[in-house]
Coordinates of C-alpha atoms and ligand atoms in Angstrom, one line a residue:
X123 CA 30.9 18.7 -4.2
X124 CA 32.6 16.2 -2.1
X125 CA 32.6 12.5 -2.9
X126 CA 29.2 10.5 -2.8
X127 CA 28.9 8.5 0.2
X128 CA 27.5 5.9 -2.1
X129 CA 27.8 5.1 -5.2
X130 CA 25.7 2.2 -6.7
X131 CA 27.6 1.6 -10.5
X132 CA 25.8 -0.6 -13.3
X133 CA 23.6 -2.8 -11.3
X134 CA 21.9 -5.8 -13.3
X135 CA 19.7 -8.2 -12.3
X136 CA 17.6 -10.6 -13.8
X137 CA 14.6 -13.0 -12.6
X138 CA 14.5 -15.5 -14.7
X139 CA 13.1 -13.7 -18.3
X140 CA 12.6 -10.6 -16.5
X141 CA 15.3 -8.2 -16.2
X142 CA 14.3 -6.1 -14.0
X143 CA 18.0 -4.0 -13.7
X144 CA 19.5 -3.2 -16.6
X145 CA 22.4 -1.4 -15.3
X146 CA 21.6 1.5 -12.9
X147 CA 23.9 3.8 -11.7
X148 CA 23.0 5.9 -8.8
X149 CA 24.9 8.1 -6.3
X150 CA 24.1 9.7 -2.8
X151 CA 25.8 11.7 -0.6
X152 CA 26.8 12.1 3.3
X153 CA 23.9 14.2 4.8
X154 CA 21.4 14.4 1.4
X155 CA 17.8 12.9 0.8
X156 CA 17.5 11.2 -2.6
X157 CA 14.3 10.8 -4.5
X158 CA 14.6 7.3 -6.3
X159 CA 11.0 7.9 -8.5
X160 CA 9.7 5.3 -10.7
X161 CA 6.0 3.7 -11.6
X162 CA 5.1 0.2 -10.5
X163 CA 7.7 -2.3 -11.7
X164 CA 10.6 0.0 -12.3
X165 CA 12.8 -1.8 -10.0
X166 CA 13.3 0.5 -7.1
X167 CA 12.4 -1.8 -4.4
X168 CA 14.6 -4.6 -6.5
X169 CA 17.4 -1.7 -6.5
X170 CA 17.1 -1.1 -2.4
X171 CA 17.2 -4.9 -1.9
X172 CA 20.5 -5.2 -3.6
X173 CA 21.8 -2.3 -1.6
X174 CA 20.1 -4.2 1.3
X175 CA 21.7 -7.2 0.9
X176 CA 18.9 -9.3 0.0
X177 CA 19.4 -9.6 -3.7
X178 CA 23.0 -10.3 -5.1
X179 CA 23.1 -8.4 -8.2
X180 CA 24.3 -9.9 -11.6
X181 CA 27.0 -7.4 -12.3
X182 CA 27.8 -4.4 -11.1
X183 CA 29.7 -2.7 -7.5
X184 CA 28.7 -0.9 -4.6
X185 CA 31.0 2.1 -3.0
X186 CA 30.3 3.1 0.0
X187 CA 33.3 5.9 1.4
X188 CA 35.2 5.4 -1.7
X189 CA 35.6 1.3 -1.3
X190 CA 34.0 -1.5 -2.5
X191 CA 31.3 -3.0 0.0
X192 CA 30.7 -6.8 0.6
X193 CA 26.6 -7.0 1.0
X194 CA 26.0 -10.9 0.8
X195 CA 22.9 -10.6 3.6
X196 CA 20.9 -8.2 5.2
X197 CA 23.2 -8.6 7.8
X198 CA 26.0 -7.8 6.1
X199 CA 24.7 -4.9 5.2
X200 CA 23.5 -3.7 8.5
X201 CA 27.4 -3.8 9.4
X202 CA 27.8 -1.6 6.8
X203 CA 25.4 0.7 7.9
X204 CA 22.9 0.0 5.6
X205 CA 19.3 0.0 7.2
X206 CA 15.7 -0.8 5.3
X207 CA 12.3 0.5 6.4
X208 CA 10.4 -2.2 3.9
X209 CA 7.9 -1.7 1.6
X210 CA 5.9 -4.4 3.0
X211 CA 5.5 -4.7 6.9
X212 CA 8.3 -7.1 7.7
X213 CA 7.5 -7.9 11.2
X214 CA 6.5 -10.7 13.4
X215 CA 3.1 -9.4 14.3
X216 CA 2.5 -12.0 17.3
X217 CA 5.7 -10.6 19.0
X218 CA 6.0 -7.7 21.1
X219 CA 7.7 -4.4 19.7
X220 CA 10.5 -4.9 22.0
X221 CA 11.4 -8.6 20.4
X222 CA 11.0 -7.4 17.1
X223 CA 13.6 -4.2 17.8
X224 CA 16.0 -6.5 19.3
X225 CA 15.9 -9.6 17.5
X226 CA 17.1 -8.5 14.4
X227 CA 20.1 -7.0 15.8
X228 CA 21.3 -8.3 18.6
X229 CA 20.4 -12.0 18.1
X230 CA 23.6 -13.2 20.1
X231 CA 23.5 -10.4 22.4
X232 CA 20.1 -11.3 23.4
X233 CA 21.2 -13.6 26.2
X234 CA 23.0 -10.9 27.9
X235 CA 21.3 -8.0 27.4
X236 CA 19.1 -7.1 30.6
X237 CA 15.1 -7.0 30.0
X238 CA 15.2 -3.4 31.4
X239 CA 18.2 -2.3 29.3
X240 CA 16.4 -3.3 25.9
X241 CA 13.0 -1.6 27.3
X242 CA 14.4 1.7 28.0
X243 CA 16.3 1.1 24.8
X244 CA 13.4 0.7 22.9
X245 CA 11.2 3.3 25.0
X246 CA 14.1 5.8 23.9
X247 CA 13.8 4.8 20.0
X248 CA 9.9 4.9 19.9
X249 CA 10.2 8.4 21.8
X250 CA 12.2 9.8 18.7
X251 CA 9.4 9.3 16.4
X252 CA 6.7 10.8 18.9
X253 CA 5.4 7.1 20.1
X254 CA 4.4 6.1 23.5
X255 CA 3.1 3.0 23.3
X256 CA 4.6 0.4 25.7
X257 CA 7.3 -1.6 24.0
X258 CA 5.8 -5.0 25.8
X259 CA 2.5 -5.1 23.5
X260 CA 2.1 -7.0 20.7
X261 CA 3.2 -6.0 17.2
X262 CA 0.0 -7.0 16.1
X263 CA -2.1 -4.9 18.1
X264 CA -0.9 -1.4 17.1
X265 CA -2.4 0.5 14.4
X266 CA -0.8 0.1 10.6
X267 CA 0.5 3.8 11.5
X268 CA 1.9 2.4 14.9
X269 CA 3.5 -0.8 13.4
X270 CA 5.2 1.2 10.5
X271 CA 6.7 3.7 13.4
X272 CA 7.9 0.7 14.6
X273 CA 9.6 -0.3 11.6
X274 CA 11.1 3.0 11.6
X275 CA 12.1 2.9 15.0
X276 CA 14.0 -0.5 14.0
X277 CA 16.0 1.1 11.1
X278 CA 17.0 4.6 13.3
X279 CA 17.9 2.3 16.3
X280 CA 21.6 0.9 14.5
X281 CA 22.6 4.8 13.7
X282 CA 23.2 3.9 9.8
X283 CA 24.7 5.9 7.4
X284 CA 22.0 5.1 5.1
X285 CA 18.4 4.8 5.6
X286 CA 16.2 3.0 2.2
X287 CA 12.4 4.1 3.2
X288 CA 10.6 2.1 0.6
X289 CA 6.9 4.1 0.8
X290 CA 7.1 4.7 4.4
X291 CA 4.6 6.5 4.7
X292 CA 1.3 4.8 3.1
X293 CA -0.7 3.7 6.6
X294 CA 0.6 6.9 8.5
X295 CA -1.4 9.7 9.7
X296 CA -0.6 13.3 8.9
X297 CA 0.6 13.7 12.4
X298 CA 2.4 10.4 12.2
X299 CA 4.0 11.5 8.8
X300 CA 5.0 15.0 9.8
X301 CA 6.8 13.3 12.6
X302 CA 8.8 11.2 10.1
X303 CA 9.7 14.0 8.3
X304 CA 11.2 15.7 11.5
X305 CA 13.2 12.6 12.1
X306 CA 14.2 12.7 8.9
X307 CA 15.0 16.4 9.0
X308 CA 17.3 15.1 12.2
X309 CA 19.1 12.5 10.6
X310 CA 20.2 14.1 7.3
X311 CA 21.7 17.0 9.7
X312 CA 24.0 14.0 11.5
X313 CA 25.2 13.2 7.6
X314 CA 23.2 10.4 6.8
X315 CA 22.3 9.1 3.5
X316 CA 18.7 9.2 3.1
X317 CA 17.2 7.0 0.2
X318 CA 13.5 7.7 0.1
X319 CA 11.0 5.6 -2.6
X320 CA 7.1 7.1 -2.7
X321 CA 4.6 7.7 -5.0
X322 CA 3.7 10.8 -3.2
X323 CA 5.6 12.8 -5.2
X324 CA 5.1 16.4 -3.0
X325 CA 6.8 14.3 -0.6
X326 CA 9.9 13.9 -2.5
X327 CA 9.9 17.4 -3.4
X328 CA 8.8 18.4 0.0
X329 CA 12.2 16.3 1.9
X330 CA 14.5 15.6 -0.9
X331 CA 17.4 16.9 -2.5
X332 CA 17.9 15.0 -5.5
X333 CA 15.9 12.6 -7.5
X334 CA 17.2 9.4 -9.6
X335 CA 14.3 8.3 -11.6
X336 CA 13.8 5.0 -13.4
X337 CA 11.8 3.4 -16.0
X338 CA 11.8 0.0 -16.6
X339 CA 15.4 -1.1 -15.2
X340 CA 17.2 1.8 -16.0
X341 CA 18.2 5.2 -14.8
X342 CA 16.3 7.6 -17.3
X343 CA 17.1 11.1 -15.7
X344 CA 16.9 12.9 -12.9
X345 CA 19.2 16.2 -10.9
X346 CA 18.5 18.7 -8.3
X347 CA 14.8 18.3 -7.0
X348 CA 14.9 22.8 -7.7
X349 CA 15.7 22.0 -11.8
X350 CA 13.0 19.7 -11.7
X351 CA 9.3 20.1 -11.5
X352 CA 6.4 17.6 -11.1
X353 CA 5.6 17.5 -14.7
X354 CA 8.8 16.8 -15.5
X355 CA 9.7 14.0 -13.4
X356 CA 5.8 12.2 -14.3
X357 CA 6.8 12.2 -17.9
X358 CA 10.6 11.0 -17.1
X359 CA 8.4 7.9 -15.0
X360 CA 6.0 6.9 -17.8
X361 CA 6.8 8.5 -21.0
X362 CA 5.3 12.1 -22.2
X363 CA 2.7 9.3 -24.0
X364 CA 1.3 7.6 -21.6
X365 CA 0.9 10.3 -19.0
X366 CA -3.2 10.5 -18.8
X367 CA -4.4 12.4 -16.9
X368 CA -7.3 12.4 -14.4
X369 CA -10.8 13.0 -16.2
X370 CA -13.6 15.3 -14.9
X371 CA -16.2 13.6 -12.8
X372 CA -19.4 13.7 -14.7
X373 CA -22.6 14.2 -12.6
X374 CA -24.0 10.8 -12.0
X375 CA -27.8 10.1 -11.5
X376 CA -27.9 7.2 -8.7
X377 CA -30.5 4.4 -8.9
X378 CA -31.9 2.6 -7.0
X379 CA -30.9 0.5 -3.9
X380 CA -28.1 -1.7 -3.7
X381 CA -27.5 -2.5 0.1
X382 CA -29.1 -0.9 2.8
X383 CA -27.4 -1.5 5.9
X384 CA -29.1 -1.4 9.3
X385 CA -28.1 -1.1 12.6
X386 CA -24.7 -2.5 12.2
X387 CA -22.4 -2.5 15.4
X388 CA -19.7 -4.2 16.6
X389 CA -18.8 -4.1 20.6
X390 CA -16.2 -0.7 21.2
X391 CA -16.0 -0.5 17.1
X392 CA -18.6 -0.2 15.3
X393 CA -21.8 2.0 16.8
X394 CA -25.3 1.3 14.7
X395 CA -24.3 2.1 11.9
X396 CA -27.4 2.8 9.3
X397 CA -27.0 3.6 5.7
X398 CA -27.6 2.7 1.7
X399 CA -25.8 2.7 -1.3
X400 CA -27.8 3.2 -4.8
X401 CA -26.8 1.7 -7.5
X402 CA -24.5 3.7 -10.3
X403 CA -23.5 6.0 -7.2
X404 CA -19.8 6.2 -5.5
X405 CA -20.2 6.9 -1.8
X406 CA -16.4 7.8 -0.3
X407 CA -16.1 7.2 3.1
X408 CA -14.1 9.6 5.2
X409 CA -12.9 9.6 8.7
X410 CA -9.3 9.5 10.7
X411 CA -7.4 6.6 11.1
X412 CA -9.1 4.0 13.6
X413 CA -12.5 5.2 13.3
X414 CA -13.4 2.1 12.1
X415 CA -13.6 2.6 8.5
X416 CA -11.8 -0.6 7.1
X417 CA -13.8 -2.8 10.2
X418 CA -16.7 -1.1 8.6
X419 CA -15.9 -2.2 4.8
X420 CA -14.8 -6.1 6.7
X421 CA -17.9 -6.4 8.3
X422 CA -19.9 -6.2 5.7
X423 CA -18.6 -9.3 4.0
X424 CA -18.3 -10.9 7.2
X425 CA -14.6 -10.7 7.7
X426 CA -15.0 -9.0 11.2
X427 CA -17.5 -10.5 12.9
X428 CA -20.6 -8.4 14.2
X429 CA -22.7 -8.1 17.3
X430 CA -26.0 -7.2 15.7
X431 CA -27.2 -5.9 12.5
X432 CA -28.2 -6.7 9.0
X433 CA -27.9 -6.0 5.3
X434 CA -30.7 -5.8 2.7
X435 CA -29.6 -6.4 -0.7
X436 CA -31.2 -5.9 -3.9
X437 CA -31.4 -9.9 -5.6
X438 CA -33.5 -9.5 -8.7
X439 CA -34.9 -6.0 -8.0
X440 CA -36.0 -7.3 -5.1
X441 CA -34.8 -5.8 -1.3
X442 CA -33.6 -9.4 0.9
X443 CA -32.6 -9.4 4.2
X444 CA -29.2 -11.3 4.5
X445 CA -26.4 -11.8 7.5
X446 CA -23.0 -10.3 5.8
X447 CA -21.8 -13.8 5.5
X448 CA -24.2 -14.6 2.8
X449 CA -24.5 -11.0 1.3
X450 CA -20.9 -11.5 0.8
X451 CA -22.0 -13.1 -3.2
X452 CA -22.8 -10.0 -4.3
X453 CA -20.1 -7.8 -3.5
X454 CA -16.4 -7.6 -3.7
X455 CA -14.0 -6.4 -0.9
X456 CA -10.3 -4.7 -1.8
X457 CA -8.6 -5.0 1.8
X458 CA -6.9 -2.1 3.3
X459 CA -3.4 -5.5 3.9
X460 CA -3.5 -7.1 0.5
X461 CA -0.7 -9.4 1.7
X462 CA -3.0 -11.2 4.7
X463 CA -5.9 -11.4 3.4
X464 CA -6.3 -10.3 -0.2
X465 CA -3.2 -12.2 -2.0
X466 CA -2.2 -16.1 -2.2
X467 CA 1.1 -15.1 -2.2
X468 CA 2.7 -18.2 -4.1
X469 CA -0.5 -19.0 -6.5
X470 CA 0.3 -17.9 -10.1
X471 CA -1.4 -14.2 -10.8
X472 CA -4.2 -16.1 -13.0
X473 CA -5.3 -18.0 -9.9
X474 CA -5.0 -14.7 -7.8
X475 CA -7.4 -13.0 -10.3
X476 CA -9.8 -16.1 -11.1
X477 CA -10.9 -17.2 -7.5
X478 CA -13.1 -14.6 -6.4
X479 CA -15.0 -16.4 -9.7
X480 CA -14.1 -19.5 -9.5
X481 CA -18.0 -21.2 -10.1
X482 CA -18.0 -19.3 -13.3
X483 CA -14.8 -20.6 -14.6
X484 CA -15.7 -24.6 -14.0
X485 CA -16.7 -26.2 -17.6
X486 CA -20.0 -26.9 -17.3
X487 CA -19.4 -30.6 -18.1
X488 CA -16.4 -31.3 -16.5
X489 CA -15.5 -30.4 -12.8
X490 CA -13.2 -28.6 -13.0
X491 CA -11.4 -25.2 -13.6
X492 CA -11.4 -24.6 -17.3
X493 CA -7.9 -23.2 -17.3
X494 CA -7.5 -21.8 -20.9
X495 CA -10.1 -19.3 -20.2
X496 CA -9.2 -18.8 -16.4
X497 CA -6.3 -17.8 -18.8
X498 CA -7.6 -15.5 -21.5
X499 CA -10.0 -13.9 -18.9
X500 CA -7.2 -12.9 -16.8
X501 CA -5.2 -11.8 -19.4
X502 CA -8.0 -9.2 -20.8
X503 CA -7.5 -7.7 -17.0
X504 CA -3.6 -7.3 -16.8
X505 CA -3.9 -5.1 -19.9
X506 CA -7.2 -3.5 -19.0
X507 CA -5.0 -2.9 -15.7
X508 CA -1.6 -3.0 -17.1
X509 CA -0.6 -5.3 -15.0
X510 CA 3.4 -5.7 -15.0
X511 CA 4.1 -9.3 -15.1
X512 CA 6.2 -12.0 -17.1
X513 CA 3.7 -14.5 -17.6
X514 CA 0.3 -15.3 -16.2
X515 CA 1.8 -18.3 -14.7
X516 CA 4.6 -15.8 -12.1
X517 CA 3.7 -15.7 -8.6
X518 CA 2.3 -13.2 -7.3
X519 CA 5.0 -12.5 -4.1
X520 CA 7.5 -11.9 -7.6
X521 CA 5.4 -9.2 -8.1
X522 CA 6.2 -5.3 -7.6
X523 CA 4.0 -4.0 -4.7
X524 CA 1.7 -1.8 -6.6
X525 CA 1.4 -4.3 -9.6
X526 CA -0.1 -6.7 -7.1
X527 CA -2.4 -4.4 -5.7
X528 CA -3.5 -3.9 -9.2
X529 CA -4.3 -8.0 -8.9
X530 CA -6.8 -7.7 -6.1
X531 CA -8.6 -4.8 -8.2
X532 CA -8.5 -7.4 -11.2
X533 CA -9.7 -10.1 -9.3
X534 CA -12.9 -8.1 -8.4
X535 CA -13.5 -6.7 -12.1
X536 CA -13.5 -10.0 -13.2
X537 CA -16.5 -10.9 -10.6
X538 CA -18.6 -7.7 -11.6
X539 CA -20.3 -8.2 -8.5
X540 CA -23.2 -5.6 -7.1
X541 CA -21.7 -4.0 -4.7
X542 CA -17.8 -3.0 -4.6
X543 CA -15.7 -2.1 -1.0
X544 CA -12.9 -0.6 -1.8
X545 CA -10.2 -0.1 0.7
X546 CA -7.2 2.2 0.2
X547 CA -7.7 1.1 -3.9
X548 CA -4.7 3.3 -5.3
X549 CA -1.9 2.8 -2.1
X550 CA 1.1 1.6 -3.9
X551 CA 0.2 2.6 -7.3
X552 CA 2.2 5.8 -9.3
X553 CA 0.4 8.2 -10.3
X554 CA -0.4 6.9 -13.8
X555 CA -1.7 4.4 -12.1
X556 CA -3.6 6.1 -9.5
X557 CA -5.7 8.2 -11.9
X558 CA -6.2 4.8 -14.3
X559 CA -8.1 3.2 -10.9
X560 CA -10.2 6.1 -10.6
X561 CA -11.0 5.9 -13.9
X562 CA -12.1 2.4 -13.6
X563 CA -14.0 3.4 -10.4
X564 CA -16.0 6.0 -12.5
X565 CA -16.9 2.8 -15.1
X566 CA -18.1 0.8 -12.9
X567 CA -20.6 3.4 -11.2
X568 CA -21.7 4.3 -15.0
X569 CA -22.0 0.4 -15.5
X570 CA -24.6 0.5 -12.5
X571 CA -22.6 -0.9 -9.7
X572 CA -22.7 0.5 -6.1
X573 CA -19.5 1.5 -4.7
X574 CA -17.9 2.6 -1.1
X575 CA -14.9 3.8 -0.7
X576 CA -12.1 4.5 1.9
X577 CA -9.1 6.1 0.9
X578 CA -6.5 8.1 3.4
X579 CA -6.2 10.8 0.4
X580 CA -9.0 13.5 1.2
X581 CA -8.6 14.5 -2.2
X582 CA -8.9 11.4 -3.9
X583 CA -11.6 11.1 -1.6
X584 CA -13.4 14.2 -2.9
X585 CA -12.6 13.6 -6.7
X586 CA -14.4 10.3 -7.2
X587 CA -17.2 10.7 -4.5
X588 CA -20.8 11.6 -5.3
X589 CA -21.9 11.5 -1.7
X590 CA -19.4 11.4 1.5
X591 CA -20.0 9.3 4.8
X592 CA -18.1 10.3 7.8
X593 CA -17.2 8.3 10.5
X594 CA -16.2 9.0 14.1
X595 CA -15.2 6.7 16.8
X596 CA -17.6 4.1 15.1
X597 CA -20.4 6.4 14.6
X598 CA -21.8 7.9 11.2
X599 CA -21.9 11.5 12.1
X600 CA -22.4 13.3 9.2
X601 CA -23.3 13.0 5.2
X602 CA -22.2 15.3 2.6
X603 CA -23.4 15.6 -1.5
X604 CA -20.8 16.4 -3.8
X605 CA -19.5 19.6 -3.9
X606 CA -19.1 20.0 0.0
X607 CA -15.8 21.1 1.3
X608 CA -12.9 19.6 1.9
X609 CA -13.1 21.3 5.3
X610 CA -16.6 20.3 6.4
X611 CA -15.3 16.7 6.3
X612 CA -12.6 17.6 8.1
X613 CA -14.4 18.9 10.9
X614 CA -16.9 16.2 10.8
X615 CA -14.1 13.7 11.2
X616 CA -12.4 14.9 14.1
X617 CA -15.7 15.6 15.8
X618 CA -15.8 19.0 16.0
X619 CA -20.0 20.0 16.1
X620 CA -21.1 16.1 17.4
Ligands
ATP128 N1 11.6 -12.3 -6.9 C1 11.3 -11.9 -8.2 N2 11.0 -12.8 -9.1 C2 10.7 -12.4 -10.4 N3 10.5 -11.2 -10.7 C3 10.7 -10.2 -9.8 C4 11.1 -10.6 -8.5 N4 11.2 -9.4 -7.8 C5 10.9 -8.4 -8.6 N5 10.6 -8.9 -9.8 C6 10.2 -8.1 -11.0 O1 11.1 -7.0 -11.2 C7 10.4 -5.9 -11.7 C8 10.7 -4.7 -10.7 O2 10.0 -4.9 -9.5 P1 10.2 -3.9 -8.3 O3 9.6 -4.6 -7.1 O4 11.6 -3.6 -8.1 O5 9.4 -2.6 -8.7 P2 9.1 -1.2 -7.9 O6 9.7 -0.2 -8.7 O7 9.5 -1.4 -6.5 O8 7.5 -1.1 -8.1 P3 6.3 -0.6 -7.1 O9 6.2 0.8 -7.2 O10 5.1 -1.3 -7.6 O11 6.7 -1.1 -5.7 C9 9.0 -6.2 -11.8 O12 8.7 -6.6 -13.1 C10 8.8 -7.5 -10.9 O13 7.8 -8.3 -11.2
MG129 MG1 8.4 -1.5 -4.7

């Protein structure tokens, strides 16, 4: 085989008491996708970031065509061909798509460019992957799917010889995603060097040729994706020991009512929307992207604000009639963007997991936060959850992406409140992971809590579920019991018999 494009030789890095690279040696070649596979906290994205220039590593040196490569900024690394589709959405969401193409890589040119020039530059990216949006609207308008096309867009635009896609593809649709893939497809045909992270693992099988996995800082295997098989690279990730595997649903007998919601609509969003959910039940909500599933889960706790509607919730046995603002005590909300509106991103994890409890953490006598058992509570939930942290003191931004989702899920165990909305619950997590919040979801039902939940994975969707909702265009249009088909939701959802 010919030389690796890149080679990436004994890589440390260390945070403080954490090292979270203990020497990782990883190679890719001209024209190849590689897998780079690891559960939450192995230190891929901490990996990608030193390739990206972001981190400066501790020891170690980076080949790219056979010579050692200066990457002191993302910058520098851009001129080196080096371009990053982040794990987290990294743009400026009040600025229009065609700012936040240009402005990252032509900050000097800016002045010279003309306007027309850098839209028909844009239009041309965007039309690779599919999109047709108009370059002049705000980032913050478009979809999650459109906004991560847009990050995309960012990274194809500079013609790199290496693309890092850190989970590009957890708020796209399967249309959206397929697309990708085709670009994808495209690129590694023109010889360059695709690095692709994801806990989807088909999705590594499906585009890549080779796989690095690692396991806490360090490369523990990998090969040819054809000598491997899923089995295989789960137990390289977590150990043969730990990998537990999703349990059978058991038949749940639902109580009686939690919330009853009634006549709930929102202006061009949300179209009277009437439903309940029983106690000890799991009710999975189901429907495509933008048919107002998450709006639906926000403006129940009075996130999104409503034009009409109420909730009747179920305070001492008893039904009350409250607006979602108030109802809000009683149930907890996992949002679909932990970063804007679930996370305090510089607050130490305890505080992260305590304030969604905060009354029932101040000492009785004195005022304030008792903070040895905001402590010990929080620390029963990072091992319930295993939580990856250093100390219960870290911030939460030093966090791996799926270790502080697990946070926000923490947060809400610790409330036990009535009624949980959970939002895309397992994005971000591995797979160990993944099957460990189902678990929990089946406990809380058992435990006699109410649950609704959205998730993009029609399988997960149909695992955990004893009832479906779909949703279409803001409308409920149809309810299934357990045991339905995958493909009468299907239908349902994209409106077919409505
Ligand atoms: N800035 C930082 N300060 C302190 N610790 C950090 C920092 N960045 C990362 N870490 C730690 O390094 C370890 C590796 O994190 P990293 O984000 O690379 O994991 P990951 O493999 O990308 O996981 P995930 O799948 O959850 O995204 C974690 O223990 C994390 O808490
Ligand atoms: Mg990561």
């Amino acid at each position: 085989m010919s030389q690796p494009f890149l080679q990436m030789r004994n890589i440390r890095k260390r945070f403080g008491a954490v090292e979270a690279l203990k020497g990782v040696t990883l190679e890719a070649h001209a024209g190849e996708a590689l897998a780079l596979i690891g559960a939450n906290g192995a230190g891929k994205s901490t990996l990608m970031n030193v390739l990206g220039g972001v981190y400066a590593p501790d020891e170690g040196d980076i080949l790219l065509g056979g010579q050692t490569a200066r990457l002191h900024s993302p910058l520098e690394a851009e001129r080196s061909g080096i371009a990053f589709v982040h794990q987290e959405m990294a743009m400026l969401p009040t600025m229009s798509v065609a700012d936040n193409l240009f402005i990252s890589h032509f900050p000097t040119q800016m002045g010279r460019i003309k306007r027309t020039e850098v839209l028909d530059a844009c239009r041309a990216a965007l039309q690779r992957l599919g999109c047709t949006f108009d370059p002049r609207v705000r980032v913050g308008d478009l979809s999650p799917g459109d906004q991560q096309m847009v990050e995309i867009a960012r990274a194809i635009m500079t013609d790199p010889k290496i693309i890092i896609f850190d989970e590009p593809t957890s708020s796209l649709t399967s249309r959206e995603k397929q697309r990708l893939f085709d670009v994808i497809g495209a690129l590694k045909r023109a010889g360059t060097v695709i690095i692709y992270i994801s806990h989807f693992l088909d999705e590594a099988f499906a585009l890549c040729e080779r796989a690095v996995v690692l396991r806490n800082g360090e490369t523990v295997g990998g090969g040819m994706m054809g000598d491997l098989t899923y089995a295989r690279v789960v137990e390289l990730m977590i150990g043969a020991q730990n990998a537990s595997a999703d349990r059978e649903q058991q038949t749940r007998q639902p109580g009686a009512v939690a919330l009853q919601v009634e006549g709930l609509r929102r202006e061009g969003v949300l179209r009277d929307l009437r439903f309940s959910l029983h106690k000890g039940e799991v009710v999975g909500l189901w429907g495509l992207l933008g048919s107002g599933r998450s709006e639906l889960l926000r403006s129940l706790v009075g996130l999104d604000p409503i034009d009409g509607g109420m909730l009747r919730i179920a305070v001492n046995g008893e039904l009350r009639a409250l607006p979602p603002g108030e109802a809000r005590r009683w149930m907890g909300i996992v949002t679909e963007n932990r970063r804007d509106d679930g996370l305090l991103l510089p607050m130490p994890v305890k505080t992260n997991m305590s304030i969604a409890n905060l009354p029932e953490l101040i000492g009785r006598i004195y005022p304030f936060v008792d903070g040895r058992r905001e402590a010990s509570v929080s620390q029963t939930y990072v091992e319930r959850l295993k939580i990856k942290i250093a100390d219960l003191r870290q911030p939460v931004r030093t966090l791996s992406g799926g270790n502080q989702q697990k946070v926000i899920v923490g947060r809400w165990l610790q409330k036990a409140p009535l009624v949980y909305l959970m939002d895309e619950p397992t994005r971000g997590l591995d797979v160990g992971a993944k099957a460990e919040i189902r678990a929990i979801i089946s406990e809380l039902a058992e435990a006699g809590a109410a649950l609704l939940v959205v998730s993009s994975d029609i399988d997960e969707i149909m695992s955990i579920s004893d009832r479906y909702l779909v949703l279409n265009r803001g409308r409920l249009v149809a309810e299934f019991p357990r045991g339905a088909s995958k493909n009468e939701l299907m239908a349902a959802a994209a409106g077919v018999g409505t």
